[in-house]
PDB file of C-alpha atoms in Angstrom:
ATOM      1  CA  MET A   1     -14.663 -12.502  -6.592  1.00 74.00           C
ATOM      2  CA  GLU A   2     -13.263 -11.302  -3.198  1.00 91.00           C
ATOM      3  CA  ASN A   3     -12.040  -8.021  -2.875  1.00 97.00           C
ATOM      4  CA  ILE A   4      -8.187  -7.788  -3.300  1.00 98.00           C
ATOM      5  CA  VAL A   5      -5.886  -5.613  -1.023  1.00 98.00           C
ATOM      6  CA  LEU A   6      -2.469  -4.741  -2.297  1.00 98.00           C
ATOM      7  CA  VAL A   7      -0.144  -3.985   0.612  1.00 98.00           C
ATOM      8  CA  GLY A   8       3.905  -3.378   0.585  1.00 97.00           C
ATOM      9  CA  PHE A   9       6.444  -0.750   0.854  1.00 96.00           C
ATOM     10  CA  MET A  10       6.293   2.621  -1.098  1.00 94.00           C
ATOM     11  CA  ALA A  11       7.369   2.447  -4.568  1.00 94.00           C
ATOM     12  CA  THR A  12       6.624  -1.257  -5.042  1.00 96.00           C
ATOM     13  CA  GLY A  13       3.968  -0.746  -7.605  1.00 94.00           C
ATOM     14  CA  LYS A  14       0.705  -0.829  -5.640  1.00 97.00           C
ATOM     15  CA  SER A  15      -0.977   1.784  -7.406  1.00 95.00           C
ATOM     16  CA  SER A  16      -0.107   0.827 -11.058  1.00 95.00           C
ATOM     17  CA  VAL A  17      -0.730  -2.629 -10.475  1.00 98.00           C
ATOM     18  CA  ALA A  18      -4.142  -2.049  -9.014  1.00 98.00           C
ATOM     19  CA  ARG A  19      -5.004  -0.028 -11.954  1.00 98.00           C
ATOM     20  CA  LEU A  20      -4.569  -2.748 -14.135  1.00 98.00           C
ATOM     21  CA  LEU A  21      -6.189  -5.250 -12.014  1.00 98.00           C
ATOM     22  CA  SER A  22      -9.178  -3.041 -11.804  1.00 98.00           C
ATOM     23  CA  LYS A  23      -9.382  -2.950 -15.624  1.00 97.00           C
ATOM     24  CA  LYS A  24      -8.887  -6.627 -15.991  1.00 97.00           C
ATOM     25  CA  LEU A  25     -11.348  -7.817 -13.442  1.00 97.00           C
ATOM     26  CA  ASN A  26     -13.829  -4.946 -13.688  1.00 97.00           C
ATOM     27  CA  MET A  27     -13.677  -3.946 -10.094  1.00 98.00           C
ATOM     28  CA  GLN A  28     -13.659  -0.671  -8.673  1.00 98.00           C
ATOM     29  CA  LEU A  29     -10.281   0.683  -7.624  1.00 98.00           C
ATOM     30  CA  ILE A  30     -10.014   2.509  -4.499  1.00 98.00           C
ATOM     31  CA  ASP A  31      -6.688   4.131  -3.110  1.00 97.00           C
ATOM     32  CA  THR A  32      -6.490   4.804   0.591  1.00 97.00           C
ATOM     33  CA  ASP A  33      -4.176   7.806   0.133  1.00 95.00           C
ATOM     34  CA  ILE A  34      -6.549   9.503  -2.394  1.00 96.00           C
ATOM     35  CA  TYR A  35      -9.369   8.414  -0.568  1.00 97.00           C
ATOM     36  CA  ILE A  36      -8.086  10.069   2.645  1.00 97.00           C
ATOM     37  CA  GLU A  37      -6.808  13.140   0.329  1.00 96.00           C
ATOM     38  CA  GLN A  38     -10.473  13.823  -0.767  1.00 97.00           C
ATOM     39  CA  LYS A  39     -11.910  13.172   2.726  1.00 96.00           C
ATOM     40  CA  GLU A  40      -9.708  15.641   4.260  1.00 97.00           C
ATOM     41  CA  ASN A  41      -9.198  17.912   1.648  1.00 97.00           C
ATOM     42  CA  MET A  42      -5.421  18.214   1.650  1.00 96.00           C
ATOM     43  CA  SER A  43      -2.803  16.174   0.361  1.00 95.00           C
ATOM     44  CA  ILE A  44      -0.859  13.579   2.395  1.00 93.00           C
ATOM     45  CA  ASN A  45       2.149  15.870   2.842  1.00 92.00           C
ATOM     46  CA  GLU A  46      -0.071  18.348   4.230  1.00 95.00           C
ATOM     47  CA  ILE A  47      -1.446  16.076   6.570  1.00 95.00           C
ATOM     48  CA  PHE A  48       2.009  14.804   7.687  1.00 92.00           C
ATOM     49  CA  HIS A  49       3.085  18.499   7.913  1.00 93.00           C
ATOM     50  CA  LYS A  50       0.235  19.983   9.874  1.00 95.00           C
ATOM     51  CA  LYS A  51      -1.081  17.538  11.715  1.00 96.00           C
ATOM     52  CA  GLY A  52       1.558  14.580  12.075  1.00 94.00           C
ATOM     53  CA  GLU A  53       1.893  11.207  11.109  1.00 92.00           C
ATOM     54  CA  LYS A  54      -0.095   9.762  14.356  1.00 95.00           C
ATOM     55  CA  HIS A  55      -3.145  11.674  12.745  1.00 96.00           C
ATOM     56  CA  PHE A  56      -2.386  10.264   9.478  1.00 96.00           C
ATOM     57  CA  ARG A  57      -2.473   6.817  10.614  1.00 96.00           C
ATOM     58  CA  ASN A  58      -5.677   7.158  12.604  1.00 97.00           C
ATOM     59  CA  LEU A  59      -7.003   8.329   9.193  1.00 97.00           C
ATOM     60  CA  GLU A  60      -5.828   5.177   7.759  1.00 97.00           C
ATOM     61  CA  LYS A  61      -7.528   3.179  10.306  1.00 97.00           C
ATOM     62  CA  GLN A  62     -10.819   5.215   9.963  1.00 97.00           C
ATOM     63  CA  SER A  63     -10.893   4.763   6.233  1.00 97.00           C
ATOM     64  CA  LEU A  64     -10.588   1.038   6.674  1.00 97.00           C
ATOM     65  CA  GLU A  65     -13.408   0.726   8.882  1.00 97.00           C
ATOM     66  CA  ILE A  66     -15.472   2.526   6.437  1.00 96.00           C
ATOM     67  CA  LEU A  67     -14.449   0.390   3.454  1.00 95.00           C
ATOM     68  CA  SER A  68     -14.639  -2.701   5.253  1.00 95.00           C
ATOM     69  CA  ASN A  69     -18.096  -3.328   4.120  1.00 93.00           C
ATOM     70  CA  LYS A  70     -17.553  -2.639   0.491  1.00 96.00           C
ATOM     71  CA  LYS A  71     -17.599  -5.436  -2.112  1.00 97.00           C
ATOM     72  CA  ASN A  72     -15.943  -5.873  -5.667  1.00 97.00           C
ATOM     73  CA  ILE A  73     -13.122  -3.548  -5.033  1.00 98.00           C
ATOM     74  CA  ILE A  74      -9.302  -3.590  -5.350  1.00 98.00           C
ATOM     75  CA  LEU A  75      -7.668  -1.777  -2.589  1.00 98.00           C
ATOM     76  CA  SER A  76      -4.306  -0.159  -3.078  1.00 98.00           C
ATOM     77  CA  THR A  77      -2.885   0.868   0.228  1.00 98.00           C
ATOM     78  CA  GLY A  78      -0.140   3.145   1.818  1.00 94.00           C
ATOM     79  CA  GLY A  79       3.180   1.506   2.559  1.00 95.00           C
ATOM     80  CA  GLY A  80       2.565   2.178   6.592  1.00 95.00           C
ATOM     81  CA  ILE A  81      -0.823   0.961   6.810  1.00 97.00           C
ATOM     82  CA  ILE A  82       0.296  -2.122   8.510  1.00 97.00           C
ATOM     83  CA  SER A  83       1.892   0.005  11.254  1.00 94.00           C
ATOM     84  CA  ASN A  84      -1.220  -0.700  13.255  1.00 93.00           C
ATOM     85  CA  ASP A  85      -2.282  -4.360  14.423  1.00 95.00           C
ATOM     86  CA  GLN A  86      -6.093  -3.259  13.987  1.00 96.00           C
ATOM     87  CA  ASN A  87      -5.493  -2.145  10.464  1.00 97.00           C
ATOM     88  CA  ILE A  88      -3.980  -5.686   9.820  1.00 97.00           C
ATOM     89  CA  LYS A  89      -7.183  -7.162  11.014  1.00 97.00           C
ATOM     90  CA  LEU A  90      -9.296  -4.920   8.860  1.00 97.00           C
ATOM     91  CA  LEU A  91      -7.117  -5.517   5.699  1.00 98.00           C
ATOM     92  CA  ARG A  92      -7.708  -9.267   6.090  1.00 97.00           C
ATOM     93  CA  LYS A  93     -11.388  -8.678   6.658  1.00 96.00           C
ATOM     94  CA  ILE A  94     -11.755  -6.507   3.544  1.00 97.00           C
ATOM     95  CA  GLY A  95     -10.291  -9.301   1.162  1.00 97.00           C
ATOM     96  CA  VAL A  96      -7.236 -11.159  -0.080  1.00 98.00           C
ATOM     97  CA  VAL A  97      -4.104  -9.400   0.816  1.00 98.00           C
ATOM     98  CA  MET A  98      -1.361  -9.410  -1.715  1.00 98.00           C
ATOM     99  CA  TRP A  99       2.039  -8.242  -0.482  1.00 98.00           C
ATOM    100  CA  LEU A 100       4.037  -6.517  -3.007  1.00 98.00           C
ATOM    101  CA  LYS A 101       7.701  -6.978  -1.873  1.00 97.00           C
ATOM    102  CA  ALA A 102      10.578  -5.389  -3.746  1.00 96.00           C
ATOM    103  CA  SER A 103      14.301  -5.009  -2.723  1.00 95.00           C
ATOM    104  CA  THR A 104      15.862  -1.827  -1.407  1.00 92.00           C
ATOM    105  CA  ASP A 105      17.550  -1.113  -4.978  1.00 92.00           C
ATOM    106  CA  THR A 106      14.390  -1.688  -6.821  1.00 94.00           C
ATOM    107  CA  ILE A 107      12.548   0.796  -4.467  1.00 93.00           C
ATOM    108  CA  ILE A 108      15.250   3.504  -4.771  1.00 88.00           C
ATOM    109  CA  ARG A 109      15.201   3.103  -8.547  1.00 90.00           C
ATOM    110  CA  ASN A 110      11.286   3.234  -8.567  1.00 90.00           C
ATOM    111  CA  LEU A 111      11.555   6.408  -6.278  1.00 86.00           C
ATOM    112  CA  GLU A 112      13.821   8.189  -8.487  1.00 84.00           C
ATOM    113  CA  ASN A 113      11.199   7.808 -11.627  1.00 78.00           C
ATOM    114  CA  SER A 114       8.299   8.857  -9.291  1.00 78.00           C
ATOM    115  CA  LYS A 115       6.761  12.446  -9.038  1.00 74.00           C
ATOM    116  CA  ILE A 116       5.080  11.596  -5.676  1.00 78.00           C
ATOM    117  CA  GLU A 117       6.445  13.275  -2.697  1.00 76.00           C
ATOM    118  CA  ARG A 118       7.131  11.075   0.318  1.00 85.00           C
ATOM    119  CA  PRO A 119       6.931  12.740   3.529  1.00 75.00           C
ATOM    120  CA  LEU A 120       8.795  10.078   5.471  1.00 77.00           C
ATOM    121  CA  LEU A 121      11.803  10.347   3.046  1.00 76.00           C
ATOM    122  CA  LYS A 122      12.403  13.955   3.898  1.00 78.00           C
ATOM    123  CA  VAL A 123      15.623  12.915   5.246  1.00 78.00           C
ATOM    124  CA  GLU A 124      19.402  13.487   4.311  1.00 81.00           C
ATOM    125  CA  ASN A 125      20.049   9.601   3.907  1.00 84.00           C
ATOM    126  CA  LYS A 126      16.933   7.974   2.148  1.00 83.00           C
ATOM    127  CA  GLU A 127      18.762   4.842   1.535  1.00 84.00           C
ATOM    128  CA  GLN A 128      19.341   4.377   5.168  1.00 90.00           C
ATOM    129  CA  LYS A 129      15.641   5.558   6.104  1.00 89.00           C
ATOM    130  CA  ILE A 130      14.005   3.207   3.584  1.00 87.00           C
ATOM    131  CA  GLN A 131      16.167   0.068   4.957  1.00 92.00           C
ATOM    132  CA  SER A 132      15.158   0.914   8.556  1.00 93.00           C
ATOM    133  CA  LEU A 133      11.774   1.626   7.525  1.00 92.00           C
ATOM    134  CA  MET A 134      11.410  -1.905   5.548  1.00 93.00           C
ATOM    135  CA  LYS A 135      12.931  -3.648   8.454  1.00 94.00           C
ATOM    136  CA  SER A 136      10.577  -2.162  11.145  1.00 94.00           C
ATOM    137  CA  ARG A 137       7.630  -3.492   8.586  1.00 96.00           C
ATOM    138  CA  LEU A 138       8.728  -6.716   7.504  1.00 95.00           C
ATOM    139  CA  SER A 139       7.096  -8.704  10.185  1.00 96.00           C
ATOM    140  CA  LYS A 140       3.911  -6.849   9.933  1.00 97.00           C
ATOM    141  CA  TYR A 141       3.580  -7.056   6.053  1.00 97.00           C
ATOM    142  CA  SER A 142       4.163 -11.084   6.475  1.00 96.00           C
ATOM    143  CA  LYS A 143       1.246 -11.283   9.216  1.00 96.00           C
ATOM    144  CA  CYS A 144      -0.954  -9.464   6.940  1.00 97.00           C
ATOM    145  CA  ALA A 145      -0.563 -11.031   3.785  1.00 97.00           C
ATOM    146  CA  HIS A 146      -2.168 -14.103   2.313  1.00 97.00           C
ATOM    147  CA  PHE A 147       0.231 -13.915  -0.570  1.00 98.00           C
ATOM    148  CA  GLU A 148       3.693 -12.618  -1.335  1.00 97.00           C
ATOM    149  CA  ILE A 149       4.316 -11.153  -4.656  1.00 98.00           C
ATOM    150  CA  ASP A 150       7.904 -10.065  -5.466  1.00 97.00           C
ATOM    151  CA  THR A 151       7.798  -7.296  -8.142  1.00 97.00           C
ATOM    152  CA  ASP A 152      11.786  -6.983  -8.466  1.00 96.00           C
ATOM    153  CA  ASP A 153      12.617  -6.935 -11.918  1.00 94.00           C
ATOM    154  CA  LYS A 154       8.940  -7.474 -13.385  1.00 96.00           C
ATOM    155  CA  ASN A 155       6.816  -5.322 -15.226  1.00 95.00           C
ATOM    156  CA  ILE A 156       3.271  -4.455 -14.359  1.00 96.00           C
ATOM    157  CA  ASN A 157       1.722  -7.169 -16.484  1.00 97.00           C
ATOM    158  CA  GLU A 158       4.007  -9.682 -14.815  1.00 98.00           C
ATOM    159  CA  VAL A 159       2.998  -8.654 -11.247  1.00 98.00           C
ATOM    160  CA  VAL A 160      -0.908  -8.824 -12.247  1.00 98.00           C
ATOM    161  CA  SER A 161      -0.300 -12.377 -13.823  1.00 98.00           C
ATOM    162  CA  ASN A 162       1.273 -13.469 -10.514  1.00 97.00           C
ATOM    163  CA  ILE A 163      -1.638 -12.042  -8.552  1.00 98.00           C
ATOM    164  CA  LEU A 164      -4.194 -13.802 -10.600  1.00 97.00           C
ATOM    165  CA  LEU A 165      -2.130 -16.952 -10.392  1.00 96.00           C
ATOM    166  CA  ASN A 166      -2.344 -16.931  -6.686  1.00 95.00           C
ATOM    167  CA  LEU A 167      -6.168 -15.915  -6.548  1.00 95.00           C
ATOM    168  CA  ALA A 168      -7.017 -19.002  -8.587  1.00 93.00           C
ATOM    169  CA  LYS A 169      -5.399 -21.326  -5.763  1.00 90.00           C
ATOM    170  CA  ILE A 170      -8.177 -19.968  -3.280  1.00 85.00           C
TER     171      ILE A 170
END
């Protein structure tokens, strides 16, 4: 089976879906954020704070270049990985790209239940920031994805089933 790459905005369920897909398909799970944290020996928040977003985006690109030769993987990515056009090419080279889409309301609800700190949301008006980021990334996700998977009002099992149905079309 081809590698599966999950892209999408923060809090759309990429990590949770990747874990279940990994178990169901017996494929190795790699999360780019965790991969970078281990390589840099610091959290994503620390990287953003100490070295800036530009440095973090370079680390994402370097990680994708290293991971581009891996086989039998489920790759879960950070929400902004598609900001760089070279990353889009690398993601599509790595495997079948599934775009997990969600509405702003779903994202906000998921963020309220999340323990993960989001460096880009350390702002006064989170909803406005989310809408702005989503708007700026929409065309990039669309350009990157082989398939779009709507996650609104769906549980993890439903999203995984939808991904598997789309994979069967290949």
